[in-house]
Amino acid sequence: MENLFQVAIDGPAAAGKSTVAKIAAKKLGFVYIDTGAMYRSLTYKALREKVNLNNGQALKELLDRTDIKLVQEVDGQKVYVDGDDVTDRIRYPDVSEHVSLVSSYKAVRTEMVSRQRKLAQSCSVVMDGRDIGTHVLPNAQVKLFLIASVEERAIRRYREELQKGRHPSMEMLKESIALRDKKDMERDASPLVKAADAVALDTTSLSIEEVVEKILHFVKEKQPS
Ligand code: CDP
Ligand code: CDP
């Protein structure tokens, strides 16, 4: 237990957190935990069950009867809600549009944070999200706050959409990223903010490999030889 290692990666939307967190975790032999997928899963189920998204208590009660599993499979990490594979579905625009509202309620966050801490109790982890360094894993040995210009982040999402055969408007992508960041930064319950002891890394002109290298370097520095 004492030798467990925690890497916390926070930052705004599409800064590259999950991509680099996944690769770094694999290289380190740690477990990757995508906390955004957990909030997205609850949002998806709330939309499906037509729960009032303005009612934090109703969302907390929904969460209490929702099983969310992050499973490492050969072809990548899969997300299951009550046994159903929702890996792709939770990235659809309707979920992205409402997830910041669902994530804004203290009761929802308290339960999510408790689940996230449990996941990090028995293994070394790379966990990414918005409040990992500030709140979920305040004692993480390595904390990173990834940023990138909103233009670059919109381009990154645009490329992803193109690969899926969709052609979204760049302006709309930029707007939705900026709006989600604003909501995440302005909420009362553990808003998106850099932890005082986190290293800020601007990835605007860095490749995925360069960011991963930096993470591995920080981990090496902190790991007892
Ligand atoms: O990957 P992307 O940047 O689109 O977002 P995500 O990591 O999937 O997170 C989706 C949303 O969940 C964020 O915009 C936040 O509203 C919320 N979230 C949060 O509040 N706290 C976390 N630890 C992770 C995500
Ligand atoms: O998790 P988050 O929303 O912060 O971002 P992501 O989903 O990991 O990354 C968004 C996109 O940016 C992905 O398609 C990555 O391949 C790409 N990316 C990049 O082009 N350069 C980087 N340094 C990091 C990510």
Coordinates of C-alpha atoms and ligand atoms in Angstrom, one line a residue:
M1 CA 0.0 0.0 0.0
E2 CA 2.7 2.4 1.0
N3 CA 4.3 2.2 -2.4
L4 CA 1.3 3.3 -4.4
F5 CA 1.9 6.1 -6.7
Q6 CA -0.6 8.7 -7.9
V7 CA -0.4 11.0 -11.0
A8 CA -3.1 13.7 -11.1
I9 CA -3.8 15.4 -14.5
D10 CA -6.2 18.3 -14.7
G11 CA -7.0 20.9 -17.2
P12 CA -9.7 22.3 -19.5
A13 CA -11.5 20.4 -22.2
A14 CA -9.5 18.9 -25.1
A15 CA -6.2 19.8 -23.6
G16 CA -5.1 16.3 -24.3
K17 CA -5.4 14.9 -20.7
S18 CA -7.0 11.5 -21.4
T19 CA -4.8 10.8 -24.5
V20 CA -1.5 11.3 -22.6
A21 CA -2.8 9.9 -19.3
K22 CA -3.7 6.6 -21.0
I23 CA -0.3 6.3 -22.7
A24 CA 1.6 7.3 -19.6
A25 CA -0.4 4.8 -17.4
K26 CA 0.4 2.0 -19.9
K27 CA 4.1 2.8 -19.9
L28 CA 4.2 3.0 -16.1
G29 CA 2.1 -0.1 -15.5
F30 CA -0.4 2.1 -13.6
V31 CA -4.2 2.0 -13.9
Y32 CA -5.8 4.9 -15.9
I33 CA -8.9 6.4 -14.4
D34 CA -11.0 8.7 -16.6
T35 CA -13.2 10.7 -14.1
G36 CA -14.8 12.7 -16.9
A37 CA -16.2 9.4 -18.2
M38 CA -17.9 8.9 -14.8
Y39 CA -19.7 12.3 -14.9
R40 CA -20.5 11.7 -18.6
S41 CA -22.0 8.3 -17.7
L42 CA -24.3 9.8 -15.1
T43 CA -25.3 12.6 -17.6
Y44 CA -26.1 10.0 -20.2
K45 CA -28.3 8.0 -17.8
A46 CA -30.1 11.2 -16.6
L47 CA -30.9 12.2 -20.2
R48 CA -32.1 8.7 -21.0
E49 CA -34.4 8.6 -17.9
K50 CA -35.4 12.2 -18.3
V51 CA -34.3 13.2 -14.8
N52 CA -34.6 16.9 -14.2
L53 CA -31.0 18.2 -14.6
N54 CA -31.8 21.2 -12.4
N55 CA -32.4 18.9 -9.5
G56 CA -29.1 18.0 -7.8
Q57 CA -30.8 15.7 -5.3
A58 CA -32.6 13.7 -8.0
L59 CA -29.3 13.3 -9.8
K60 CA -27.6 12.2 -6.6
E61 CA -30.3 9.6 -6.1
L62 CA -29.9 8.5 -9.7
L63 CA -26.2 8.1 -9.2
D64 CA -26.8 5.9 -6.1
R65 CA -28.6 3.4 -8.3
T66 CA -26.1 3.6 -11.1
D67 CA -23.2 1.2 -11.6
I68 CA -20.4 2.8 -13.5
K69 CA -17.4 0.7 -14.5
L70 CA -14.2 1.6 -16.2
V71 CA -12.7 -1.6 -17.7
Q72 CA -9.4 -2.0 -19.4
E73 CA -9.9 -4.2 -22.5
V74 CA -7.5 -5.2 -25.2
D75 CA -8.8 -2.5 -27.6
G76 CA -8.8 0.2 -25.0
Q77 CA -10.7 1.4 -21.9
K78 CA -14.4 0.8 -22.0
V79 CA -17.1 2.4 -20.0
Y80 CA -20.1 0.4 -18.7
V81 CA -23.3 1.8 -17.2
D82 CA -25.3 -0.8 -15.5
G83 CA -23.6 -3.4 -17.7
D84 CA -24.1 -1.6 -21.0
D85 CA -21.1 -0.5 -23.1
V86 CA -21.6 3.3 -23.4
T87 CA -18.0 4.1 -24.3
D88 CA -18.9 5.9 -27.6
R89 CA -22.4 7.1 -26.5
I90 CA -21.1 9.3 -23.6
R91 CA -19.0 11.4 -26.1
Y92 CA -22.1 12.5 -28.1
P93 CA -22.9 16.2 -28.2
D94 CA -26.0 15.9 -26.0
V95 CA -23.9 14.6 -23.1
S96 CA -21.1 17.1 -23.7
E97 CA -23.6 19.9 -23.6
H98 CA -25.1 18.9 -20.2
V99 CA -22.3 17.3 -18.4
S100 CA -21.0 20.5 -16.7
L101 CA -24.5 21.1 -15.2
V102 CA -24.7 17.6 -13.9
S103 CA -21.2 17.9 -12.5
S104 CA -21.9 21.1 -10.7
Y105 CA -23.9 19.6 -7.8
K106 CA -22.0 19.1 -4.5
A107 CA -24.0 15.9 -3.6
V108 CA -23.1 14.4 -7.0
R109 CA -19.4 15.3 -6.7
T110 CA -19.1 14.0 -3.1
E111 CA -20.3 10.5 -4.2
M112 CA -18.2 10.6 -7.4
V113 CA -15.1 11.6 -5.4
S114 CA -15.7 8.8 -2.9
R115 CA -15.8 6.3 -5.8
Q116 CA -12.7 7.7 -7.4
R117 CA -10.7 7.6 -4.2
K118 CA -11.7 3.9 -3.7
L119 CA -10.5 3.1 -7.2
A120 CA -7.1 4.6 -6.3
Q121 CA -6.8 2.7 -3.0
S122 CA -5.4 -0.6 -4.2
C123 CA -3.2 0.3 -7.2
S124 CA -1.0 3.1 -8.6
V125 CA -3.0 5.4 -10.9
V126 CA -2.9 8.1 -13.5
M127 CA -6.2 9.9 -12.9
D128 CA -7.5 12.8 -15.1
G129 CA -10.3 15.3 -14.6
R130 CA -10.9 18.8 -13.3
D131 CA -10.4 18.5 -9.5
I132 CA -7.9 15.6 -9.1
G133 CA -4.9 17.5 -7.9
T134 CA -7.0 20.0 -5.8
H135 CA -9.5 17.6 -4.3
V136 CA -9.7 13.9 -5.2
L137 CA -6.0 13.1 -4.7
P138 CA -4.5 16.0 -2.9
N139 CA -1.4 14.0 -1.9
A140 CA -0.6 12.8 -5.5
Q141 CA 3.2 12.6 -6.0
V142 CA 2.9 14.2 -9.5
K143 CA 0.3 16.8 -10.4
L144 CA 0.0 18.3 -13.8
F145 CA -2.3 21.0 -15.2
L146 CA -2.4 20.8 -19.0
I147 CA -3.5 23.7 -21.0
A148 CA -3.6 24.6 -24.7
S149 CA -5.0 27.5 -26.7
V150 CA -8.8 27.2 -27.4
E151 CA -8.0 27.3 -31.1
E152 CA -5.6 24.4 -30.9
R153 CA -8.1 22.5 -28.7
A154 CA -10.9 23.1 -31.2
I155 CA -8.6 21.8 -34.0
R156 CA -7.8 18.7 -32.0
R157 CA -11.5 17.9 -31.5
Y158 CA -12.2 18.8 -35.2
R159 CA -9.7 16.2 -36.3
E160 CA -11.3 13.6 -34.1
E161 CA -14.7 14.4 -35.6
L162 CA -13.3 14.2 -39.1
Q163 CA -12.0 10.7 -38.3
K164 CA -15.5 9.7 -37.4
G165 CA -16.8 11.0 -40.7
R166 CA -18.4 14.2 -39.2
H167 CA -17.8 17.7 -40.3
P168 CA -18.6 20.1 -37.4
S169 CA -18.2 23.8 -37.6
M170 CA -14.9 25.1 -36.0
E171 CA -16.7 28.0 -34.5
M172 CA -19.2 25.8 -32.8
L173 CA -16.5 23.5 -31.5
K174 CA -14.6 26.5 -30.1
E175 CA -17.8 27.9 -28.5
S176 CA -18.8 24.7 -26.9
I177 CA -15.3 24.1 -25.5
A178 CA -15.1 27.6 -24.1
L179 CA -18.6 27.4 -22.6
R180 CA -17.8 24.1 -20.8
D181 CA -14.5 25.6 -19.4
K182 CA -16.4 28.6 -18.2
K183 CA -19.0 26.5 -16.4
D184 CA -16.3 24.2 -14.9
M185 CA -14.3 27.2 -13.7
E186 CA -17.2 29.1 -12.2
R187 CA -19.0 26.4 -10.3
D188 CA -18.9 26.6 -6.5
A189 CA -18.2 22.9 -5.8
S190 CA -14.5 22.1 -6.6
P191 CA -14.2 24.3 -9.7
L192 CA -11.5 23.7 -12.3
V193 CA -8.4 25.4 -11.0
K194 CA -4.7 24.6 -11.0
A195 CA -3.6 23.1 -7.7
A196 CA -0.9 25.3 -6.1
D197 CA 1.6 22.5 -6.3
A198 CA 0.7 21.3 -9.8
V199 CA 3.1 21.9 -12.7
A200 CA 1.4 23.8 -15.6
L201 CA 2.2 22.6 -19.0
D202 CA 1.1 24.4 -22.2
T203 CA 0.7 21.6 -24.8
T204 CA -0.3 23.9 -27.7
S205 CA 2.8 23.1 -29.7
L206 CA 3.7 19.9 -28.0
S207 CA 3.2 16.5 -29.5
I208 CA 1.5 13.7 -27.6
E209 CA 4.8 11.9 -27.3
E210 CA 6.5 15.1 -25.9
V211 CA 3.8 15.5 -23.2
V212 CA 4.0 11.8 -22.2
E213 CA 7.8 12.1 -22.0
K214 CA 7.4 15.0 -19.6
I215 CA 5.0 13.0 -17.4
L216 CA 7.4 10.0 -17.2
H217 CA 10.2 12.4 -16.3
F218 CA 8.2 13.9 -13.4
V219 CA 7.3 10.4 -12.2
K220 CA 10.9 9.2 -12.4
E221 CA 12.0 12.2 -10.4
K222 CA 9.6 11.4 -7.6
Q223 CA 9.9 7.6 -7.5
P224 CA 12.3 6.2 -4.9
S225 CA 15.3 4.6 -6.7
Ligands
CDP1 O1 -12.5 15.0 -22.4 P1 -13.3 16.3 -22.1 O2 -12.3 17.4 -21.9 O3 -14.3 16.6 -23.2 O4 -14.1 16.2 -20.8 P2 -14.2 15.1 -19.7 O5 -12.9 14.9 -19.0 O6 -14.8 13.9 -20.4 O7 -15.1 15.7 -18.7 C1 -16.5 16.1 -19.0 C2 -17.0 17.0 -18.0 O8 -17.1 16.3 -16.7 C3 -16.2 18.3 -17.7 O9 -16.4 19.3 -18.6 C4 -16.6 18.6 -16.3 O10 -17.9 19.3 -16.3 C5 -16.9 17.2 -15.7 N1 -15.8 16.8 -14.8 C6 -15.7 17.2 -13.6 O11 -16.5 18.1 -13.2 N2 -14.8 16.8 -12.7 C7 -13.9 15.8 -13.1 N3 -13.0 15.4 -12.3 C8 -14.0 15.3 -14.4 C9 -14.9 15.8 -15.3
CDP2 O1 -9.0 14.5 -22.3 P1 -9.0 15.9 -22.9 O2 -10.3 16.4 -23.2 O3 -8.2 16.9 -22.2 O4 -8.3 15.7 -24.4 P2 -8.1 14.4 -25.3 O5 -9.4 13.9 -25.6 O6 -7.1 13.5 -24.7 O7 -7.4 15.0 -26.5 C1 -8.1 15.7 -27.6 C2 -7.4 15.4 -28.9 O8 -6.1 16.1 -28.9 C3 -7.1 14.0 -29.2 O9 -7.5 13.6 -30.5 C4 -5.6 13.9 -29.1 O10 -5.0 12.9 -30.0 C5 -5.1 15.3 -29.5 N1 -3.9 15.7 -28.8 C6 -2.9 16.3 -29.6 O11 -3.1 16.5 -30.8 N2 -1.7 16.8 -29.1 C7 -1.5 16.6 -27.8 N3 -0.3 17.0 -27.2 C8 -2.5 16.0 -27.0 C9 -3.7 15.5 -27.6

